[in-house]
PDB file of C-alpha atoms in Angstrom:
ATOM      1  CA  UNK A  10       0.000   0.000   0.000  1.00  0.00           C
ATOM      2  CA  UNK A  11       2.849   2.405   0.814  1.00  0.00           C
ATOM      3  CA  UNK A  12       4.263   1.913  -2.693  1.00  0.00           C
ATOM      4  CA  UNK A  13       0.925   2.971  -4.166  1.00  0.00           C
ATOM      5  CA  UNK A  14       0.823   6.034  -1.938  1.00  0.00           C
ATOM      6  CA  UNK A  15       4.357   6.800  -3.106  1.00  0.00           C
ATOM      7  CA  UNK A  16       3.156   6.570  -6.706  1.00  0.00           C
ATOM      8  CA  UNK A  17       0.751   9.419  -5.990  1.00  0.00           C
ATOM      9  CA  UNK A  18       3.724  11.794  -5.823  1.00  0.00           C
ATOM     10  CA  UNK A  19       4.842  10.911  -9.338  1.00  0.00           C
ATOM     11  CA  UNK A  20       3.297  12.998 -12.168  1.00  0.00           C
ATOM     12  CA  UNK A  21       0.657  11.007 -14.040  1.00  0.00           C
ATOM     13  CA  UNK A  22       2.601  11.264 -17.301  1.00  0.00           C
ATOM     14  CA  UNK A  23       5.682   9.658 -15.710  1.00  0.00           C
ATOM     15  CA  UNK A  24       3.996   7.228 -13.336  1.00  0.00           C
ATOM     16  CA  UNK A  25       4.643   3.520 -13.995  1.00  0.00           C
ATOM     17  CA  UNK A  26       1.698   1.178 -14.248  1.00  0.00           C
ATOM     18  CA  UNK A  27       0.911  -0.349 -10.882  1.00  0.00           C
ATOM     19  CA  UNK A  28      -0.349  -3.891 -10.357  1.00  0.00           C
ATOM     20  CA  UNK A  29      -1.434  -4.689  -6.820  1.00  0.00           C
ATOM     21  CA  UNK A  30      -2.015  -8.257  -5.634  1.00  0.00           C
ATOM     22  CA  UNK A  31      -4.227  -8.494  -2.544  1.00  0.00           C
ATOM     23  CA  UNK A  32      -3.241 -11.624  -0.635  1.00  0.00           C
ATOM     24  CA  UNK A  33      -6.444 -11.313   1.378  1.00  0.00           C
ATOM     25  CA  UNK A  34      -8.029  -7.920   2.104  1.00  0.00           C
ATOM     26  CA  UNK A  35      -7.888  -6.862   5.754  1.00  0.00           C
ATOM     27  CA  UNK A  36     -11.622  -6.170   5.516  1.00  0.00           C
ATOM     28  CA  UNK A  37     -13.450  -9.487   5.401  1.00  0.00           C
ATOM     29  CA  UNK A  38     -16.474 -11.406   6.698  1.00  0.00           C
ATOM     30  CA  UNK A  39     -14.776 -12.384   9.977  1.00  0.00           C
ATOM     31  CA  UNK A  40     -13.523  -8.835  10.683  1.00  0.00           C
ATOM     32  CA  UNK A  41     -15.052  -6.202  12.975  1.00  0.00           C
ATOM     33  CA  UNK A  42     -17.217  -3.451  11.501  1.00  0.00           C
ATOM     34  CA  UNK A  43     -14.879  -0.616  12.524  1.00  0.00           C
ATOM     35  CA  UNK A  44     -11.685  -2.338  11.392  1.00  0.00           C
ATOM     36  CA  UNK A  45     -13.352  -3.374   8.138  1.00  0.00           C
ATOM     37  CA  UNK A  46     -14.380   0.216   7.449  1.00  0.00           C
ATOM     38  CA  UNK A  47     -10.912   1.532   8.245  1.00  0.00           C
ATOM     39  CA  UNK A  48      -9.122  -0.990   6.027  1.00  0.00           C
ATOM     40  CA  UNK A  49     -11.621  -0.549   3.213  1.00  0.00           C
ATOM     41  CA  UNK A  50     -11.158   3.237   3.165  1.00  0.00           C
ATOM     42  CA  UNK A  51      -7.366   2.792   3.056  1.00  0.00           C
ATOM     43  CA  UNK A  52      -7.699   0.391   0.124  1.00  0.00           C
ATOM     44  CA  UNK A  53     -10.096   2.767  -1.609  1.00  0.00           C
ATOM     45  CA  UNK A  54      -7.642   5.655  -1.402  1.00  0.00           C
ATOM     46  CA  UNK A  55      -4.732   3.504  -2.623  1.00  0.00           C
ATOM     47  CA  UNK A  56      -6.877   2.276  -5.525  1.00  0.00           C
ATOM     48  CA  UNK A  57      -6.575   5.731  -7.109  1.00  0.00           C
ATOM     49  CA  UNK A  58      -3.024   4.815  -8.109  1.00  0.00           C
ATOM     50  CA  UNK A  59      -3.716   1.204  -9.081  1.00  0.00           C
ATOM     51  CA  UNK A  60      -3.907   0.171 -12.724  1.00  0.00           C
ATOM     52  CA  UNK A  61      -4.758  -3.452 -12.037  1.00  0.00           C
ATOM     53  CA  UNK A  62      -6.034  -5.196  -8.898  1.00  0.00           C
ATOM     54  CA  UNK A  63      -5.391  -8.931  -8.569  1.00  0.00           C
ATOM     55  CA  UNK A  64      -7.327 -10.900  -5.943  1.00  0.00           C
ATOM     56  CA  UNK A  65      -6.926 -14.549  -5.028  1.00  0.00           C
ATOM     57  CA  UNK A  66     -10.286 -15.705  -3.669  1.00  0.00           C
ATOM     58  CA  UNK A  67     -13.976 -15.440  -4.463  1.00  0.00           C
ATOM     59  CA  UNK A  68     -14.947 -13.309  -1.446  1.00  0.00           C
ATOM     60  CA  UNK A  69     -12.359 -10.619  -2.178  1.00  0.00           C
ATOM     61  CA  UNK A  70     -13.323 -10.600  -5.852  1.00  0.00           C
ATOM     62  CA  UNK A  71     -17.021 -10.192  -5.015  1.00  0.00           C
ATOM     63  CA  UNK A  72     -16.264  -7.445  -2.471  1.00  0.00           C
ATOM     64  CA  UNK A  73     -14.020  -5.527  -4.869  1.00  0.00           C
ATOM     65  CA  UNK A  74     -16.774  -5.575  -7.507  1.00  0.00           C
ATOM     66  CA  UNK A  75     -19.727  -4.880  -5.205  1.00  0.00           C
ATOM     67  CA  UNK A  76     -18.037  -2.054  -3.335  1.00  0.00           C
ATOM     68  CA  UNK A  77     -16.623  -0.447  -6.474  1.00  0.00           C
ATOM     69  CA  UNK A  78     -13.136  -0.574  -5.034  1.00  0.00           C
ATOM     70  CA  UNK A  79     -11.760  -0.074  -8.526  1.00  0.00           C
ATOM     71  CA  UNK A  80     -13.203  -0.179 -12.035  1.00  0.00           C
ATOM     72  CA  UNK A  81     -14.581  -3.677 -12.691  1.00  0.00           C
ATOM     73  CA  UNK A  82     -12.415  -4.109 -15.797  1.00  0.00           C
ATOM     74  CA  UNK A  83      -9.361  -3.509 -13.616  1.00  0.00           C
ATOM     75  CA  UNK A  84     -10.038  -6.478 -11.316  1.00  0.00           C
ATOM     76  CA  UNK A  85      -8.885 -10.015 -12.052  1.00  0.00           C
ATOM     77  CA  UNK A  86      -8.913 -13.148  -9.919  1.00  0.00           C
ATOM     78  CA  UNK A  87      -5.812 -15.351 -10.023  1.00  0.00           C
ATOM     79  CA  UNK A  88      -5.206 -18.696  -8.259  1.00  0.00           C
ATOM     80  CA  UNK A  89      -2.858 -17.367  -5.584  1.00  0.00           C
ATOM     81  CA  UNK A  90       0.888 -17.812  -5.942  1.00  0.00           C
ATOM     82  CA  UNK A  91       0.721 -21.489  -6.823  1.00  0.00           C
ATOM     83  CA  UNK A  92       2.567 -24.482  -5.397  1.00  0.00           C
ATOM     84  CA  UNK A  93       5.655 -26.401  -6.529  1.00  0.00           C
ATOM     85  CA  UNK A  94       4.043 -29.701  -7.491  1.00  0.00           C
ATOM     86  CA  UNK A  95       7.423 -31.362  -8.032  1.00  0.00           C
ATOM     87  CA  UNK A  96       8.406 -30.664  -4.425  1.00  0.00           C
ATOM     88  CA  UNK A  97       4.988 -31.467  -2.978  1.00  0.00           C
ATOM     89  CA  UNK A  98       4.635 -34.810  -4.718  1.00  0.00           C
ATOM     90  CA  UNK A  99       3.559 -37.879  -2.714  1.00  0.00           C
ATOM     91  CA  UNK A 100       5.507 -40.156  -5.052  1.00  0.00           C
ATOM     92  CA  UNK A 101       8.789 -38.699  -3.761  1.00  0.00           C
ATOM     93  CA  UNK A 102       8.430 -40.607  -0.496  1.00  0.00           C
ATOM     94  CA  UNK A 103       8.143 -44.269   0.424  1.00  0.00           C
ATOM     95  CA  UNK A 104       6.494 -45.898   3.407  1.00  0.00           C
ATOM     96  CA  UNK A 105       9.982 -46.458   4.780  1.00  0.00           C
ATOM     97  CA  UNK A 106      10.634 -42.680   4.628  1.00  0.00           C
ATOM     98  CA  UNK A 107       7.476 -42.131   6.632  1.00  0.00           C
ATOM     99  CA  UNK A 108       8.358 -44.703   9.293  1.00  0.00           C
ATOM    100  CA  UNK A 109      11.897 -43.337   9.656  1.00  0.00           C
ATOM    101  CA  UNK A 110      10.571 -39.803  10.094  1.00  0.00           C
ATOM    102  CA  UNK A 111       8.112 -40.921  12.753  1.00  0.00           C
ATOM    103  CA  UNK A 112      10.923 -42.732  14.552  1.00  0.00           C
ATOM    104  CA  UNK A 113      13.114 -39.619  14.352  1.00  0.00           C
ATOM    105  CA  UNK A 114      10.316 -37.589  15.958  1.00  0.00           C
ATOM    106  CA  UNK A 115       9.671 -40.206  18.626  1.00  0.00           C
ATOM    107  CA  UNK A 116       6.160 -41.002  17.414  1.00  0.00           C
ATOM    108  CA  UNK A 117       5.020 -44.653  17.534  1.00  0.00           C
ATOM    109  CA  UNK A 118       4.254 -46.058  14.074  1.00  0.00           C
ATOM    110  CA  UNK A 119       0.657 -46.869  15.048  1.00  0.00           C
ATOM    111  CA  UNK A 120      -0.157 -43.248  15.923  1.00  0.00           C
ATOM    112  CA  UNK A 121      -2.413 -41.296  13.549  1.00  0.00           C
ATOM    113  CA  UNK A 122      -1.014 -37.832  12.931  1.00  0.00           C
ATOM    114  CA  UNK A 123      -2.781 -34.511  12.466  1.00  0.00           C
ATOM    115  CA  UNK A 124      -0.393 -31.835  11.205  1.00  0.00           C
ATOM    116  CA  UNK A 125      -0.750 -28.103  11.873  1.00  0.00           C
ATOM    117  CA  UNK A 126       2.110 -26.141  10.208  1.00  0.00           C
ATOM    118  CA  UNK A 127       1.750 -22.412  10.923  1.00  0.00           C
ATOM    119  CA  UNK A 128       3.279 -19.455  12.698  1.00  0.00           C
ATOM    120  CA  UNK A 129       2.125 -19.172  16.292  1.00  0.00           C
ATOM    121  CA  UNK A 130      -0.017 -16.043  16.109  1.00  0.00           C
ATOM    122  CA  UNK A 131      -3.558 -15.371  17.410  1.00  0.00           C
ATOM    123  CA  UNK A 132      -5.242 -15.590  13.998  1.00  0.00           C
ATOM    124  CA  UNK A 133      -4.097 -19.174  13.398  1.00  0.00           C
ATOM    125  CA  UNK A 134      -5.989 -20.391  16.487  1.00  0.00           C
ATOM    126  CA  UNK A 135      -3.612 -23.067  17.736  1.00  0.00           C
ATOM    127  CA  UNK A 136      -5.638 -23.113  20.949  1.00  0.00           C
ATOM    128  CA  UNK A 137      -8.662 -24.430  19.048  1.00  0.00           C
ATOM    129  CA  UNK A 138      -6.595 -27.346  17.718  1.00  0.00           C
ATOM    130  CA  UNK A 139      -5.313 -28.178  21.214  1.00  0.00           C
ATOM    131  CA  UNK A 140      -8.811 -28.131  22.696  1.00  0.00           C
ATOM    132  CA  UNK A 141     -10.121 -30.197  19.783  1.00  0.00           C
ATOM    133  CA  UNK A 142      -7.389 -32.773  20.356  1.00  0.00           C
ATOM    134  CA  UNK A 143      -8.481 -33.016  23.990  1.00  0.00           C
ATOM    135  CA  UNK A 144     -12.142 -33.349  22.991  1.00  0.00           C
ATOM    136  CA  UNK A 145     -11.441 -36.284  20.664  1.00  0.00           C
ATOM    137  CA  UNK A 146     -10.318 -38.387  23.649  1.00  0.00           C
ATOM    138  CA  UNK A 147      -8.255 -40.460  21.221  1.00  0.00           C
ATOM    139  CA  UNK A 148      -5.042 -41.920  22.569  1.00  0.00           C
ATOM    140  CA  UNK A 149      -4.233 -43.310  19.105  1.00  0.00           C
ATOM    141  CA  UNK A 150      -3.796 -39.828  17.604  1.00  0.00           C
ATOM    142  CA  UNK A 151      -1.142 -37.112  17.811  1.00  0.00           C
ATOM    143  CA  UNK A 152      -1.246 -33.437  16.917  1.00  0.00           C
ATOM    144  CA  UNK A 153       2.002 -32.012  15.541  1.00  0.00           C
ATOM    145  CA  UNK A 154       2.687 -28.278  15.435  1.00  0.00           C
ATOM    146  CA  UNK A 155       5.357 -27.227  12.925  1.00  0.00           C
ATOM    147  CA  UNK A 156       6.433 -23.599  13.221  1.00  0.00           C
ATOM    148  CA  UNK A 157       7.410 -20.936  15.715  1.00  0.00           C
ATOM    149  CA  UNK A 158       6.128 -17.569  16.894  1.00  0.00           C
ATOM    150  CA  UNK A 159       5.249 -15.334  19.798  1.00  0.00           C
ATOM    151  CA  UNK A 160       2.502 -17.612  21.166  1.00  0.00           C
ATOM    152  CA  UNK A 161       4.535 -20.807  21.075  1.00  0.00           C
ATOM    153  CA  UNK A 162       5.563 -20.743  24.747  1.00  0.00           C
ATOM    154  CA  UNK A 163       2.021 -19.927  25.850  1.00  0.00           C
ATOM    155  CA  UNK A 164       0.654 -22.854  23.851  1.00  0.00           C
ATOM    156  CA  UNK A 165       3.271 -25.191  25.338  1.00  0.00           C
ATOM    157  CA  UNK A 166       2.195 -24.156  28.826  1.00  0.00           C
ATOM    158  CA  UNK A 167      -1.450 -24.654  27.881  1.00  0.00           C
ATOM    159  CA  UNK A 168      -0.701 -28.188  26.641  1.00  0.00           C
ATOM    160  CA  UNK A 169       1.094 -28.955  29.918  1.00  0.00           C
ATOM    161  CA  UNK A 170      -1.846 -27.569  31.895  1.00  0.00           C
ATOM    162  CA  UNK A 171      -4.273 -29.814  29.992  1.00  0.00           C
ATOM    163  CA  UNK A 172      -1.977 -32.850  30.475  1.00  0.00           C
ATOM    164  CA  UNK A 173      -1.740 -33.374  26.715  1.00  0.00           C
ATOM    165  CA  UNK A 174       2.042 -33.584  26.326  1.00  0.00           C
ATOM    166  CA  UNK A 175       1.758 -37.203  25.179  1.00  0.00           C
ATOM    167  CA  UNK A 176      -0.570 -36.269  22.333  1.00  0.00           C
ATOM    168  CA  UNK A 177       0.586 -32.803  21.258  1.00  0.00           C
ATOM    169  CA  UNK A 178       4.131 -32.188  20.022  1.00  0.00           C
ATOM    170  CA  UNK A 179       5.901 -28.958  19.096  1.00  0.00           C
ATOM    171  CA  UNK A 180       8.407 -29.538  16.300  1.00  0.00           C
ATOM    172  CA  UNK A 181       9.598 -25.970  15.767  1.00  0.00           C
ATOM    173  CA  UNK A 182      10.413 -24.786  12.248  1.00  0.00           C
ATOM    174  CA  UNK A 183      10.626 -27.682   9.818  1.00  0.00           C
ATOM    175  CA  UNK A 184      12.000 -28.067   6.302  1.00  0.00           C
ATOM    176  CA  UNK A 185      10.415 -31.490   5.739  1.00  0.00           C
ATOM    177  CA  UNK A 186       6.836 -30.255   5.359  1.00  0.00           C
ATOM    178  CA  UNK A 187       6.146 -32.503   2.308  1.00  0.00           C
ATOM    179  CA  UNK A 188       7.221 -35.582   4.252  1.00  0.00           C
ATOM    180  CA  UNK A 189       5.273 -34.483   7.330  1.00  0.00           C
ATOM    181  CA  UNK A 190       2.181 -34.134   5.133  1.00  0.00           C
ATOM    182  CA  UNK A 191       2.817 -37.581   3.656  1.00  0.00           C
ATOM    183  CA  UNK A 192       2.837 -39.130   7.126  1.00  0.00           C
ATOM    184  CA  UNK A 193      -0.286 -37.267   8.309  1.00  0.00           C
ATOM    185  CA  UNK A 194      -3.843 -38.481   8.301  1.00  0.00           C
ATOM    186  CA  UNK A 195      -4.992 -34.874   7.782  1.00  0.00           C
ATOM    187  CA  UNK A 196      -3.888 -31.247   7.791  1.00  0.00           C
ATOM    188  CA  UNK A 197      -5.496 -28.943  10.367  1.00  0.00           C
ATOM    189  CA  UNK A 198      -6.103 -25.253   9.539  1.00  0.00           C
ATOM    190  CA  UNK A 199      -8.459 -23.507  12.013  1.00  0.00           C
ATOM    191  CA  UNK A 200      -7.473 -19.960  10.972  1.00  0.00           C
ATOM    192  CA  UNK A 201      -9.682 -16.885  11.308  1.00  0.00           C
ATOM    193  CA  UNK A 202      -8.275 -15.119   8.248  1.00  0.00           C
ATOM    194  CA  UNK A 203      -6.614 -16.337   5.059  1.00  0.00           C
ATOM    195  CA  UNK A 204      -6.193 -15.183   1.488  1.00  0.00           C
ATOM    196  CA  UNK A 205      -5.658 -18.448  -0.372  1.00  0.00           C
ATOM    197  CA  UNK A 206      -3.722 -20.594   2.117  1.00  0.00           C
ATOM    198  CA  UNK A 207      -0.679 -22.130   0.510  1.00  0.00           C
ATOM    199  CA  UNK A 208      -0.398 -24.762   3.223  1.00  0.00           C
ATOM    200  CA  UNK A 209      -3.750 -26.172   2.119  1.00  0.00           C
ATOM    201  CA  UNK A 210      -2.536 -26.222  -1.480  1.00  0.00           C
ATOM    202  CA  UNK A 211       0.567 -28.079  -0.327  1.00  0.00           C
ATOM    203  CA  UNK A 212      -1.572 -30.646   1.488  1.00  0.00           C
ATOM    204  CA  UNK A 213      -3.791 -31.036  -1.558  1.00  0.00           C
ATOM    205  CA  UNK A 214      -0.749 -31.574  -3.750  1.00  0.00           C
ATOM    206  CA  UNK A 215       0.361 -34.356  -1.349  1.00  0.00           C
ATOM    207  CA  UNK A 216      -3.109 -36.005  -1.433  1.00  0.00           C
ATOM    208  CA  UNK A 217      -3.505 -35.253   2.283  1.00  0.00           C
ATOM    209  CA  UNK A 218      -7.098 -34.481   3.348  1.00  0.00           C
ATOM    210  CA  UNK A 219      -7.719 -31.121   5.019  1.00  0.00           C
ATOM    211  CA  UNK A 220      -9.840 -29.907   7.909  1.00  0.00           C
ATOM    212  CA  UNK A 221     -10.146 -26.109   7.721  1.00  0.00           C
ATOM    213  CA  UNK A 222     -12.383 -23.343   8.953  1.00  0.00           C
ATOM    214  CA  UNK A 223     -15.161 -22.161   6.661  1.00  0.00           C
ATOM    215  CA  UNK A 224     -13.508 -18.873   5.661  1.00  0.00           C
ATOM    216  CA  UNK A 225     -12.552 -17.268   2.362  1.00  0.00           C
ATOM    217  CA  UNK A 226      -9.681 -18.929   0.571  1.00  0.00           C
ATOM    218  CA  UNK A 227      -9.989 -22.195   2.470  1.00  0.00           C
ATOM    219  CA  UNK A 228     -13.578 -22.410   1.252  1.00  0.00           C
ATOM    220  CA  UNK A 229     -12.447 -21.840  -2.348  1.00  0.00           C
ATOM    221  CA  UNK A 230      -9.881 -24.642  -2.193  1.00  0.00           C
ATOM    222  CA  UNK A 231     -11.958 -27.307  -0.488  1.00  0.00           C
ATOM    223  CA  UNK A 232     -14.949 -26.986  -2.814  1.00  0.00           C
ATOM    224  CA  UNK A 233     -13.294 -29.728  -4.879  1.00  0.00           C
ATOM    225  CA  UNK A 234     -14.181 -32.159  -2.086  1.00  0.00           C
ATOM    226  CA  UNK A 235     -10.664 -32.799  -0.793  1.00  0.00           C
ATOM    227  CA  UNK A 236     -11.423 -31.744   2.769  1.00  0.00           C
ATOM    228  CA  UNK A 237     -13.895 -30.685   5.434  1.00  0.00           C
ATOM    229  CA  UNK A 238     -14.991 -27.223   6.543  1.00  0.00           C
ATOM    230  CA  UNK A 239     -15.858 -26.349  10.146  1.00  0.00           C
ATOM    231  CA  UNK A 240     -17.013 -23.087  11.779  1.00  0.00           C
ATOM    232  CA  UNK A 241     -14.272 -20.756  13.079  1.00  0.00           C
ATOM    233  CA  UNK A 242     -13.549 -20.696  16.822  1.00  0.00           C
ATOM    234  CA  UNK A 243     -15.284 -24.047  17.350  1.00  0.00           C
ATOM    235  CA  UNK A 244     -13.038 -26.724  18.892  1.00  0.00           C
ATOM    236  CA  UNK A 245     -16.006 -29.088  19.147  1.00  0.00           C
ATOM    237  CA  UNK A 246     -16.727 -28.991  15.403  1.00  0.00           C
ATOM    238  CA  UNK A 247     -13.009 -29.404  14.733  1.00  0.00           C
ATOM    239  CA  UNK A 248     -12.898 -32.402  17.094  1.00  0.00           C
ATOM    240  CA  UNK A 249     -15.911 -33.936  15.342  1.00  0.00           C
ATOM    241  CA  UNK A 250     -14.162 -33.637  11.978  1.00  0.00           C
ATOM    242  CA  UNK A 251     -10.937 -35.126  13.370  1.00  0.00           C
ATOM    243  CA  UNK A 252     -12.898 -38.032  14.842  1.00  0.00           C
ATOM    244  CA  UNK A 253     -14.609 -38.655  11.502  1.00  0.00           C
ATOM    245  CA  UNK A 254     -11.200 -38.803   9.783  1.00  0.00           C
ATOM    246  CA  UNK A 255      -9.958 -41.309  12.379  1.00  0.00           C
ATOM    247  CA  UNK A 256     -13.045 -43.501  12.077  1.00  0.00           C
ATOM    248  CA  UNK A 257     -13.307 -43.349   8.286  1.00  0.00           C
ATOM    249  CA  UNK A 258      -9.718 -43.696   7.118  1.00  0.00           C
ATOM    250  CA  UNK A 259     -10.447 -45.137   3.687  1.00  0.00           C
ATOM    251  CA  UNK A 260     -13.053 -42.498   2.884  1.00  0.00           C
ATOM    252  CA  UNK A 261     -10.661 -39.828   4.154  1.00  0.00           C
ATOM    253  CA  UNK A 262      -7.926 -41.151   1.857  1.00  0.00           C
ATOM    254  CA  UNK A 263     -10.281 -40.995  -1.105  1.00  0.00           C
ATOM    255  CA  UNK A 264     -11.133 -37.428  -0.113  1.00  0.00           C
ATOM    256  CA  UNK A 265      -7.450 -36.542  -0.055  1.00  0.00           C
ATOM    257  CA  UNK A 266      -6.870 -38.128  -3.474  1.00  0.00           C
ATOM    258  CA  UNK A 267      -9.056 -35.419  -5.026  1.00  0.00           C
ATOM    259  CA  UNK A 268      -6.525 -32.763  -4.030  1.00  0.00           C
ATOM    260  CA  UNK A 269      -3.592 -33.255  -6.373  1.00  0.00           C
ATOM    261  CA  UNK A 270      -5.631 -33.336  -9.614  1.00  0.00           C
ATOM    262  CA  UNK A 271      -7.249 -30.028  -8.594  1.00  0.00           C
ATOM    263  CA  UNK A 272      -3.823 -28.511  -7.898  1.00  0.00           C
ATOM    264  CA  UNK A 273      -2.384 -29.716 -11.204  1.00  0.00           C
ATOM    265  CA  UNK A 274      -5.331 -28.208 -13.106  1.00  0.00           C
ATOM    266  CA  UNK A 275      -5.330 -24.790 -11.497  1.00  0.00           C
ATOM    267  CA  UNK A 276      -2.691 -24.132  -8.853  1.00  0.00           C
ATOM    268  CA  UNK A 277       0.580 -25.475 -10.286  1.00  0.00           C
ATOM    269  CA  UNK A 278       2.953 -22.514  -9.870  1.00  0.00           C
ATOM    270  CA  UNK A 279       3.960 -22.690 -13.538  1.00  0.00           C
ATOM    271  CA  UNK A 280       0.298 -22.266 -14.539  1.00  0.00           C
ATOM    272  CA  UNK A 281      -0.119 -19.387 -12.080  1.00  0.00           C
ATOM    273  CA  UNK A 282       3.063 -17.604 -13.228  1.00  0.00           C
ATOM    274  CA  UNK A 283       1.991 -17.916 -16.876  1.00  0.00           C
ATOM    275  CA  UNK A 284      -1.341 -16.279 -16.007  1.00  0.00           C
ATOM    276  CA  UNK A 285       0.376 -13.457 -14.116  1.00  0.00           C
ATOM    277  CA  UNK A 286       2.753 -12.844 -17.025  1.00  0.00           C
ATOM    278  CA  UNK A 287      -0.202 -12.681 -19.416  1.00  0.00           C
ATOM    279  CA  UNK A 288      -1.908 -10.044 -17.256  1.00  0.00           C
ATOM    280  CA  UNK A 289       1.292  -7.978 -16.969  1.00  0.00           C
ATOM    281  CA  UNK A 290       1.938  -8.136 -20.715  1.00  0.00           C
ATOM    282  CA  UNK A 291      -1.618  -7.044 -21.497  1.00  0.00           C
ATOM    283  CA  UNK A 292      -1.358  -4.093 -19.118  1.00  0.00           C
ATOM    284  CA  UNK A 293       2.045  -2.983 -20.379  1.00  0.00           C
ATOM    285  CA  UNK A 294       0.864  -3.025 -23.989  1.00  0.00           C
ATOM    286  CA  UNK A 295      -2.263  -0.943 -23.484  1.00  0.00           C
ATOM    287  CA  UNK A 296      -2.539   2.867 -23.239  1.00  0.00           C
ATOM    288  CA  UNK A 297      -2.388   4.423 -19.774  1.00  0.00           C
ATOM    289  CA  UNK A 298      -5.698   4.071 -17.994  1.00  0.00           C
ATOM    290  CA  UNK A 299      -6.354   5.055 -14.404  1.00  0.00           C
ATOM    291  CA  UNK A 300      -9.021   3.847 -12.024  1.00  0.00           C
ATOM    292  CA  UNK A 301     -12.081   5.963 -12.729  1.00  0.00           C
ATOM    293  CA  UNK A 302     -14.572   4.729 -10.141  1.00  0.00           C
ATOM    294  CA  UNK A 303     -16.731   7.529  -8.752  1.00  0.00           C
ATOM    295  CA  UNK A 304     -16.155   7.606  -4.941  1.00  0.00           C
ATOM    296  CA  UNK A 305     -19.808   8.568  -4.529  1.00  0.00           C
ATOM    297  CA  UNK A 306     -20.741   5.138  -5.943  1.00  0.00           C
ATOM    298  CA  UNK A 307     -18.836   3.286  -3.221  1.00  0.00           C
ATOM    299  CA  UNK A 308     -20.866   0.684  -1.343  1.00  0.00           C
ATOM    300  CA  UNK A 309     -20.112   0.837   2.393  1.00  0.00           C
ATOM    301  CA  UNK A 310     -22.785  -1.707   3.311  1.00  0.00           C
ATOM    302  CA  UNK A 311     -21.799  -4.898   5.113  1.00  0.00           C
ATOM    303  CA  UNK A 312     -18.328  -3.622   5.983  1.00  0.00           C
TER     304      UNK A 312
END
């Protein structure tokens, strides 16, 4: 946003064309009314110096159109930033790789693993995953957190308080995310806010089923049937979904198998980069055209 404000100081005749990719607007359906209004107004001002707005999920696209954030012809939806399907490929790993990794992490081979790779910040809702793990009352399952962040120590203390240390493990930052996904019965993503979550795309590419909150981005990705959606801030619904995965392993595997074909069709990073290049080339080769939306037409409803 600051770059676009900086562009306002450049004379229109010398100003470069500006393409802005919104990786999830800060005004959204789970946001507060005041914060939504504040973020929307900031985006509206910055849109004056935007030649092309790229959004990555259906909710942001609909909001940008409905609220006249920028001229409709200047808005395009792209499939995020894509995923490296050669890296996140289930065929790269054998069952022996999986067993060795579990042994390295000190996890018995018979344990069923739920993986939650994310930075420890309030919006990711690690606490919901911990409470859901407790609610499942399943000794045959483990919850693995991969990542670090300011809430990590607090979550460790919470796990100790709930006497869940035998079921919940903190791995810290990990480079073996593809292998961790391969060894997991499902990915957990109980976030409050996402744009188009890459971690879900990575799980899909590995044929790992997903349990995610019913929010923008996650909703877009799981419509292919490769996962389950649950309400935000609801450990009980999350626990119910985890229990279903545990009790219906074959059906869950079939659910996960729908992920990679969907990624290869739409979210392969080579496909995404080709689409972005096409948009850039089209913009570069057209005459200068600024956003001409009339501010008086702006829709402030439902912010």
